[in-house]
Short mmCIF file of C-alpha atoms in Angstrom, two decimals:
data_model
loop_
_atom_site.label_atom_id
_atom_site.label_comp_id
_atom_site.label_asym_id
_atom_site.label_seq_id
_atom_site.Cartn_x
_atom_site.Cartn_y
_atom_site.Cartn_z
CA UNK A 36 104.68 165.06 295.42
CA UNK A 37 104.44 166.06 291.60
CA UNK A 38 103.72 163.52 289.44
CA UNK A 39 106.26 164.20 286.73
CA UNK A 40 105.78 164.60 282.78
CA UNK A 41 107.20 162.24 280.84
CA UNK A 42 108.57 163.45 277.66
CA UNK A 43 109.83 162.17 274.57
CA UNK A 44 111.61 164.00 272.45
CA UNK A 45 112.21 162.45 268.92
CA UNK A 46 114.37 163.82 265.62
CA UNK A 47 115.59 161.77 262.63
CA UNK A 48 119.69 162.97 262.50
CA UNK A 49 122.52 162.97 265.24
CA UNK A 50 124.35 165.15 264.01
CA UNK A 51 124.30 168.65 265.10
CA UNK A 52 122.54 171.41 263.21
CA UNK A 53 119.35 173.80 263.93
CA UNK A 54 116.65 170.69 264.25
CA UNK A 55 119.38 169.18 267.02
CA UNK A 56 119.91 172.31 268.45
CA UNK A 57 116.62 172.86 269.52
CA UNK A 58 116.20 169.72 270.69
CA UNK A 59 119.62 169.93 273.09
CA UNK A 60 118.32 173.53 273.82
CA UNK A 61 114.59 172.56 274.89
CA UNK A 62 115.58 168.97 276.80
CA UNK A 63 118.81 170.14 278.63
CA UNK A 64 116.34 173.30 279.84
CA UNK A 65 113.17 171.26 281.64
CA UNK A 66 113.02 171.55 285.53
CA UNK A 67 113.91 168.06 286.40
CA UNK A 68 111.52 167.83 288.91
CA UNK A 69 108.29 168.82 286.76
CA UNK A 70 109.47 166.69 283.83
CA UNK A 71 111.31 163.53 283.31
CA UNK A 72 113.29 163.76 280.00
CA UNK A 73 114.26 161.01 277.16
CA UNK A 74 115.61 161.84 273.46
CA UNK A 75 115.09 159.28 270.31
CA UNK A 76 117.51 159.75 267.66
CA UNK A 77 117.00 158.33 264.28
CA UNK A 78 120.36 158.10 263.49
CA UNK A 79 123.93 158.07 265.53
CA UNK A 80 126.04 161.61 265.90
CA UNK A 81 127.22 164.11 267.83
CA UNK A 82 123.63 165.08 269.37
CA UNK A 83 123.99 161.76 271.44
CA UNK A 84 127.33 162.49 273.32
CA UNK A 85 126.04 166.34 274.07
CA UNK A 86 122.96 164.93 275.82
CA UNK A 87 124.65 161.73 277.60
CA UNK A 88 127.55 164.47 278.69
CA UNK A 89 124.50 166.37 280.04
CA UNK A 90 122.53 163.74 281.81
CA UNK A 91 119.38 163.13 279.00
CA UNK A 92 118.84 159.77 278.58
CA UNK A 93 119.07 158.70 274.76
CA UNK A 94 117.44 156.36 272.86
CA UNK A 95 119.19 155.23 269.17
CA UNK A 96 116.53 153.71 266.50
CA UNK A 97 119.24 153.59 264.31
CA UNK A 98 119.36 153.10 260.34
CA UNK A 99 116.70 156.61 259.95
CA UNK A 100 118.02 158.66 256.98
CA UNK A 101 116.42 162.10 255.76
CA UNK A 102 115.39 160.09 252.41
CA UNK A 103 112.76 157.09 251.95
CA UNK A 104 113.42 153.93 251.67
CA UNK A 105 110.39 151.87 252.30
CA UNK A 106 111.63 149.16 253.90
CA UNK A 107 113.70 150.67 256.10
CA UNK A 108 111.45 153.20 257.35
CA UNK A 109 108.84 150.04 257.93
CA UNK A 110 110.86 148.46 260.44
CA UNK A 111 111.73 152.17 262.07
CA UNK A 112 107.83 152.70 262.27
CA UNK A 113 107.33 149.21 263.96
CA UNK A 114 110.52 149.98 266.28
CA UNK A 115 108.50 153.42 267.06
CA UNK A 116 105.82 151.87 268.17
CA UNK A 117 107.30 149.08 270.49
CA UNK A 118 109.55 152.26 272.21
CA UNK A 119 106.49 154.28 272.66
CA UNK A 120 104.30 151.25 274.43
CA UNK A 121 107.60 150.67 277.05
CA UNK A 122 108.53 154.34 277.53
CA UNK A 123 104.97 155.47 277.71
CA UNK A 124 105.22 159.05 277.50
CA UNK A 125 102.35 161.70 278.39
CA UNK A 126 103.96 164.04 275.60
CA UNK A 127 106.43 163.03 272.11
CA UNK A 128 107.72 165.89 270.92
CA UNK A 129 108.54 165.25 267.21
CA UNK A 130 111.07 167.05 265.23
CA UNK A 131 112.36 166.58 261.30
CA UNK A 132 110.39 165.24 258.33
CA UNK A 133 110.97 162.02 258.58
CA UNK A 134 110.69 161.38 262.45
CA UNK A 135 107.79 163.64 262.01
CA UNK A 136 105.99 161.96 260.12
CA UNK A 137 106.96 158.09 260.98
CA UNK A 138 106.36 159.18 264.65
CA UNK A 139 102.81 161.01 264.47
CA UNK A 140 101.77 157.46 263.02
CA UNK A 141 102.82 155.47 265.71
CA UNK A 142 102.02 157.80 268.48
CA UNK A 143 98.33 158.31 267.06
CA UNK A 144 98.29 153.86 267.07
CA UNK A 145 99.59 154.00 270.21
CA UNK A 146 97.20 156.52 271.65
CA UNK A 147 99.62 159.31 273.23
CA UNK A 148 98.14 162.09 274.88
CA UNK A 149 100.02 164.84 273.42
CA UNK A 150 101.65 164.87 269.88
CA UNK A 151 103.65 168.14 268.78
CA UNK A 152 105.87 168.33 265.58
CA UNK A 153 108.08 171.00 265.19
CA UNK A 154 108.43 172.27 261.57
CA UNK A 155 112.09 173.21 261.22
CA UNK A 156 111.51 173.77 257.17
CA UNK A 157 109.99 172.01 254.79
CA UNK A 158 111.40 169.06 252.41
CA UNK A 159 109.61 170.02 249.48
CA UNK A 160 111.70 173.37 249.41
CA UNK A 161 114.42 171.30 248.27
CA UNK A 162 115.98 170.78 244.97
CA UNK A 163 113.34 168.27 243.55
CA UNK A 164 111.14 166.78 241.38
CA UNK A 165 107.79 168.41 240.90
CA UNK A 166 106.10 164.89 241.66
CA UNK A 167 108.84 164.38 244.73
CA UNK A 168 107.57 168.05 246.05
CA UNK A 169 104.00 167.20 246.11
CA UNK A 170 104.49 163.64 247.87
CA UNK A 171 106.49 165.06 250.39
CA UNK A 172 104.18 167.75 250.68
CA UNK A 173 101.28 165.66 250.98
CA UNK A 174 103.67 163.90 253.73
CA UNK A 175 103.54 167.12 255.88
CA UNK A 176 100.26 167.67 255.79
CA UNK A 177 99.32 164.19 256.98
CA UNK A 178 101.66 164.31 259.76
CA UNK A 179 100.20 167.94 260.55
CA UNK A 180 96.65 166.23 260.99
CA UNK A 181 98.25 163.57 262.76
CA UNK A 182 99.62 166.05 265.52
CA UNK A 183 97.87 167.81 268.44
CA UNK A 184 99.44 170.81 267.81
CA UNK A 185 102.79 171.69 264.88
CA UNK A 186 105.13 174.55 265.74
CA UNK A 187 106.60 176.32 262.95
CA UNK A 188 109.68 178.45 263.50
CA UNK A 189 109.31 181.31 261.36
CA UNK A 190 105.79 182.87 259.77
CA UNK A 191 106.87 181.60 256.47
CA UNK A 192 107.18 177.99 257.32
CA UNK A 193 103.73 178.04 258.34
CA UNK A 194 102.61 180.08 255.87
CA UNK A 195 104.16 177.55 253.33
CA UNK A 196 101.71 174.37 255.24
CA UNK A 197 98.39 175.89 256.74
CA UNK A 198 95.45 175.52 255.23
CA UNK A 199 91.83 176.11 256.33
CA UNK A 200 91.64 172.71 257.94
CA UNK A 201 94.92 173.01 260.03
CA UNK A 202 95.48 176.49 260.49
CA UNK A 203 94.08 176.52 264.42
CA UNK A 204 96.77 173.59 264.68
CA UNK A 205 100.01 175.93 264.14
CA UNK A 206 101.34 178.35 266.14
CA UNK A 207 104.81 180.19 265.66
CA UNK A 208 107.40 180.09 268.24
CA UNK A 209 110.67 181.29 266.86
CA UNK A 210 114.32 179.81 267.20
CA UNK A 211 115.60 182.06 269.76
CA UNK A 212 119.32 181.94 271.41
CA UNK A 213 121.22 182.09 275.02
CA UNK A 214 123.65 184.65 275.65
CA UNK A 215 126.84 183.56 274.06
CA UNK A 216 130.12 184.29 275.71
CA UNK A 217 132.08 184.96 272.66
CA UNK A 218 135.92 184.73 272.80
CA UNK A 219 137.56 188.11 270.95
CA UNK A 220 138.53 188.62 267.83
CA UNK A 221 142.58 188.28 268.42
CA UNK A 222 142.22 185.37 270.26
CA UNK A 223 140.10 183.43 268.45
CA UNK A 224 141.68 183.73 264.90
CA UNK A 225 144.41 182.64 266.52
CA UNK A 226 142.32 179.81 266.80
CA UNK A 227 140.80 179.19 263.87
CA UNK A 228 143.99 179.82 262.17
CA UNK A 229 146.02 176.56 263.54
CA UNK A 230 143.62 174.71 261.26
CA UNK A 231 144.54 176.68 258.56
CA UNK A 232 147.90 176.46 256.32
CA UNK A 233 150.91 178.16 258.74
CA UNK A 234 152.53 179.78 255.82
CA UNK A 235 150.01 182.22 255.29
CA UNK A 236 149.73 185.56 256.61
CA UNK A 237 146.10 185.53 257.04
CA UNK A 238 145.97 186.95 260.52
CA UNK A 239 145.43 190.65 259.32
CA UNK A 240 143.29 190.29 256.28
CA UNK A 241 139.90 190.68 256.26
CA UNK A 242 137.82 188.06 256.68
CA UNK A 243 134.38 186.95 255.69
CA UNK A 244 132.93 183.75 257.37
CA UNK A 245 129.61 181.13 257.44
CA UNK A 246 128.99 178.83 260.17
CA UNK A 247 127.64 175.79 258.23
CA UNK A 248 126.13 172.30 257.52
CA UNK A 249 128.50 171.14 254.33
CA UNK A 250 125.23 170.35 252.07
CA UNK A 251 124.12 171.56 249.21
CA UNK A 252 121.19 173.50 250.50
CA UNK A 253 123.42 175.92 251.92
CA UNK A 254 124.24 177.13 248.99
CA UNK A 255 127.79 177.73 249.55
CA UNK A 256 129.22 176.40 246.25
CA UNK A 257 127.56 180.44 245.06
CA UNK A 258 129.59 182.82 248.07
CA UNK A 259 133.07 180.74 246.51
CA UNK A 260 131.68 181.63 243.02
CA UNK A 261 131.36 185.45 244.42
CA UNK A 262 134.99 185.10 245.71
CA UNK A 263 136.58 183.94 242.38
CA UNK A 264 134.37 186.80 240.45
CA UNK A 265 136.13 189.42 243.24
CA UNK A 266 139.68 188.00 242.46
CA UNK A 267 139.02 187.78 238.66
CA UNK A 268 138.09 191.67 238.81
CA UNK A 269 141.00 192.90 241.27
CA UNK A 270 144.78 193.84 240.21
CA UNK A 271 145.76 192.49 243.49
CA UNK A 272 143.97 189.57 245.15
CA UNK A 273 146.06 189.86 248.07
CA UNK A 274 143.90 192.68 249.50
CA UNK A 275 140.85 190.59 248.93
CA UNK A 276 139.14 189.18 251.77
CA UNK A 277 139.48 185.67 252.58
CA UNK A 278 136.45 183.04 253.46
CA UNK A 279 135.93 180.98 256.82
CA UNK A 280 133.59 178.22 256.10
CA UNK A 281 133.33 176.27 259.55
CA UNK A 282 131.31 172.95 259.45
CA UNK A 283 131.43 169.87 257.89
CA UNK A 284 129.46 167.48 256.21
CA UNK A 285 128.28 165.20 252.79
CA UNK A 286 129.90 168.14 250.06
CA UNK A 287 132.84 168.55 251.46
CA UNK A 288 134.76 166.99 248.64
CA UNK A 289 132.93 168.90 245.91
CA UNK A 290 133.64 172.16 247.70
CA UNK A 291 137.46 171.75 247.65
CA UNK A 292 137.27 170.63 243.90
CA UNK A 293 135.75 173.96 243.37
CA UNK A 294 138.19 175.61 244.89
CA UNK A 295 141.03 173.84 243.52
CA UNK A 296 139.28 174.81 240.27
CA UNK A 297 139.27 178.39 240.76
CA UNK A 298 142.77 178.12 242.36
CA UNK A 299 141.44 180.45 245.71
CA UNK A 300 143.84 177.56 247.36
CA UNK A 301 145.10 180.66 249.23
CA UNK A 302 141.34 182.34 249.93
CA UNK A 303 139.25 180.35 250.65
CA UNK A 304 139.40 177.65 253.63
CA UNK A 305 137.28 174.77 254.72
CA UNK A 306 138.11 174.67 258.45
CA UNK A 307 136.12 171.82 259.13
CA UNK A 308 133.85 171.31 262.79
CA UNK A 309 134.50 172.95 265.61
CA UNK A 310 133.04 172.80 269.06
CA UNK A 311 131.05 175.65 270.20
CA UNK A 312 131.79 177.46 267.38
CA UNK A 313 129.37 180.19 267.66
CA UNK A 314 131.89 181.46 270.62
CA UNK A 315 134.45 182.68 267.56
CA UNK A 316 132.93 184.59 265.57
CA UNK A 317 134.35 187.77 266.31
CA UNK A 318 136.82 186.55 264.03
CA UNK A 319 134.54 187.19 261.35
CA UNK A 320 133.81 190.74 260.04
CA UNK A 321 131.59 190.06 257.78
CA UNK A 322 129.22 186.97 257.64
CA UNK A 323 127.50 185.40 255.22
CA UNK A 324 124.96 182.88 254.80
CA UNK A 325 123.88 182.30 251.23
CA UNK A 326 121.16 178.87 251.64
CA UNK A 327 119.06 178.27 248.94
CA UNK A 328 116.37 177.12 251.69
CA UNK A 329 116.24 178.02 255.15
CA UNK A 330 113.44 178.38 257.96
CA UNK A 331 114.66 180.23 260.87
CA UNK A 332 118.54 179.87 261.08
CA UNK A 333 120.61 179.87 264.20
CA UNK A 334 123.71 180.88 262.69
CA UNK A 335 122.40 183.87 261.74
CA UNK A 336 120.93 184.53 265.35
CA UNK A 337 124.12 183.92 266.63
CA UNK A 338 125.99 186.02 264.14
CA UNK A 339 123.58 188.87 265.29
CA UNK A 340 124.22 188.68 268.80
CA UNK A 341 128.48 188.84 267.59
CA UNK A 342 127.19 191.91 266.28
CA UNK A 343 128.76 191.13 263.25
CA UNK A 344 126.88 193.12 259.49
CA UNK A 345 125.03 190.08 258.11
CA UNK A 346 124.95 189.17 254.23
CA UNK A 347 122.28 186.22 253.70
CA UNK A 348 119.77 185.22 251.23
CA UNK A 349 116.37 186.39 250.93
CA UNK A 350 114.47 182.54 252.11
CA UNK A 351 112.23 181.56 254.77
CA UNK A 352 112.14 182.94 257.86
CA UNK A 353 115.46 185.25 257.27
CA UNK A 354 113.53 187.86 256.16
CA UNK A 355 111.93 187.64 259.73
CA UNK A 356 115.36 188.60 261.02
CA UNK A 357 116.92 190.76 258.83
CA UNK A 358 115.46 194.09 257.94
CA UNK A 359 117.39 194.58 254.14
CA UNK A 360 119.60 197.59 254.17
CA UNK A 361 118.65 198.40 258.23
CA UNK A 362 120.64 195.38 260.07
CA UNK A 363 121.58 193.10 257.10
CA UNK A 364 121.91 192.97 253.07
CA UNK A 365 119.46 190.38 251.98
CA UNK A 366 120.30 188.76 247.96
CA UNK A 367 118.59 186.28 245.79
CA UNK A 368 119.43 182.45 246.58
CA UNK A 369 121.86 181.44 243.92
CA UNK A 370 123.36 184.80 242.56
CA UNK A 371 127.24 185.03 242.82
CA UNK A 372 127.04 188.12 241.07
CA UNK A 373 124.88 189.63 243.65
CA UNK A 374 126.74 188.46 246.43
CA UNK A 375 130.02 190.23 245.08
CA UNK A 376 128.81 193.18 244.15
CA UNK A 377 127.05 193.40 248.00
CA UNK A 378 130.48 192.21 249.19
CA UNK A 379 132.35 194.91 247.48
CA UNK A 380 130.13 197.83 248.69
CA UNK A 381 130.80 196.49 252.12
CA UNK A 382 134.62 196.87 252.16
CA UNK A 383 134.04 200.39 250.32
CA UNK A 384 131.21 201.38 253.24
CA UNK A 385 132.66 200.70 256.54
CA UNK A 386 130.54 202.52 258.88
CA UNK A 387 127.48 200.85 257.25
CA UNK A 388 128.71 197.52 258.14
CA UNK A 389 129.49 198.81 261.55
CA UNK A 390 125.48 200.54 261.77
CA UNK A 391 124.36 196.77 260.77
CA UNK A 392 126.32 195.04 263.27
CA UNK A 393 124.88 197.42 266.07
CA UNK A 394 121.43 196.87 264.39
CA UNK A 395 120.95 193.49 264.03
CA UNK A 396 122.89 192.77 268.02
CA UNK A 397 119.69 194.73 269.03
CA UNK A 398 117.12 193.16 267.26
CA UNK A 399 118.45 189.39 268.23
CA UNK A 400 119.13 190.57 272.00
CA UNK A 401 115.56 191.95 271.74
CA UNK A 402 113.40 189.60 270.01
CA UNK A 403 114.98 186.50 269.99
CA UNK A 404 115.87 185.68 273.52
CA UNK A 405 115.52 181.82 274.55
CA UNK A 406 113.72 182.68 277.59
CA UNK A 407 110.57 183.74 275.23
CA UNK A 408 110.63 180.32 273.14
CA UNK A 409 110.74 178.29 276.08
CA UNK A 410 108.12 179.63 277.76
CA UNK A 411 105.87 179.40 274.74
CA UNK A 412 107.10 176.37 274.59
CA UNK A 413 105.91 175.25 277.87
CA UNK A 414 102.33 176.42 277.35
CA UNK A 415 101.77 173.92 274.77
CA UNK A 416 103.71 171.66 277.03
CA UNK A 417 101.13 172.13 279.92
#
């Protein structure tokens, strides 16, 4: 009989985005009898109810945030190292900034065969201080060293952290997708739109749409700033298409005030979470994802494989997915401007949106199948 590998996945937040995504994707996908599977999760959320539902035992450290707090992240460093002595496992698997870096430390003290952090993008690409971005980046390159081996998810992110000294230590393995089985367009409007005010006829307009964490690194706040420059130049706002944003999270409030300040009440809706909701977006006909800092999304992945003609900002590994003008429109991270005038020539170029769509289906059905990242995956597993 196989003796099986124990291994320990670990990631700061519960709640579900790309860095809990992978880590669903990659633990839910180990044959059970060559590995023996546990998750750590900084933080409660929704990641720990998709695992128990699937079988993957959990482990909650609890009180982990994304930001420092000394104290705080003291006692989550000693609680690190007391789970890794009574779990003992041959492999921790180390995901997010903060878990990355906490966890390299007190897998190296506890002497763990095999460390790998994945890189799912970088902190210091954040809205910062200069003296914040070098700490943090400092940060990541200790908890590179620390680390057997760091995966990085797009050639930019490890571009933006290699060195001479750690460059051996990085290899890229891309986000990459299942087949989705996406419900049609009819249908799931229909869905979408019972969250939606009933005394608008919305079914029939056109509809642009983002699948997105509610934080300000999404840069969201600038595709509502492109919708209220496309009303403010249009006679009749009523053929204007309307915006989807689907997700929740910490900006919420600050998004509807800028609505409610640019009174697109009527035009622009936050939907709020729904499950699986990469199965609806054939509602969408255009969508958009407009982050100020990204590393390898997989909204955008998704949207490809809807086939749906792609409008997202020119950041991180998005390049590494869409080809500008060939199977997606790529714009500068915080230009409303840009994004309307893109918008517009969109709705005024119909089979070139319908050419993207077809382009970009390819290229993710292609290149970005799950099979290939989890058997890269594996090798550094094994």
């Amino acid at each position: 009989m196989i003796d099986r590998k124990k291994i320990l996945y670990c990631i700061t937040k519960g709640n579900w985005g790309g860095a809990q995504r992978y880590v669903y994707d990659l633990a839910t996908s180990l044959p059970k009898d060559l590995y023996e599977v546990s998750v750590l999760i900084g933080a409660d959320g929704q990641l720990i109810n998709k695992l128990q539902t699937r079988g993957i035992k959990t482990i909650l450290l609890g009180n982990l945030s994304r930001d420092i707090h000394i104290f705080q992240d003291l006692i989550a460093f000693f609680k690190l190292l007391k789970i890794f002595q009574k779990e003992k496992p041959d492999i921790v698997h180390l995901n997010s900034s903060k878990m990355g870096f906490l966890g390299a430390l007190a897998a190296r003290f506890v002497g763990i065969p095999k460390i790998i952090f994945t890189g799912h993008g970088w902190a210091f690409n954040e809205g910062r201080s200069q003296i914040q971005k070098k700490f943090i980046y400092f940060l990541h390159l200790i908890t590179v060293t620390l680390a057997h081996k760091t995966i990085a998810v797009s050639e930019q992110t490890k571009n933006q952290i290699k060195n001479k000294h750690n460059d051996s230590k990085i290899i890229v393995i891309r986000n990459c997708i299942d087949k989705i089985d996406f419900i049609d367009k009819e249908k799931a409007r229909e869905i979408i739109l019972k969250k939606m005010p009933p005394d608008l006829d919305l079914k029939k307009r056109f509809w642009l749409g983002t699948i997105s964490e509610l934080h300000k690194n999404k840069g969201l706040k600038y595709i509502i700033e492109a919708i209220h420059e496309l009303e403010a130049e249009s006679d009749d706002p009523s053929t204007l298409p309307i915006l989807i944003i689907i997700g929740d999270g910490e900006i919420r409030e600050k998004l509807q005030e800028r609505i409610d300040r640019y009174d697109l009440q009527n035009t622009v809706f936050l939907v709020g979470r729904i499950d699986d909701a990469q199965k609806y977006l054939k509602a969408f006909d255009i969508f958009t994802l407009t982050s100020i800092t990204e590393a390898l999304p997989y909204a955008l992945l998704e949207a490809g494989q809807a086939g749906l003609p792609i409008i997202a900002t020119n950041v991180g590994g998005i390049p590494e997915i869409i080809d500008d003008m060939k199977n997606g429109i790529l714009v500068r991270p915080k230009e409303p401007e840009e994004i309307q005038k893109i918008i517009t020539f969109l709705l005024k170029n119909p089979e070139k949106m319908t050419l993207l769509g077809k382009n970009i289906q390819e290229k993710v059905l292609l290149e970005f199948n799950k099979e290939i990242m989890f058997k890269k995956t594996l090798m550094m597993y094994n």
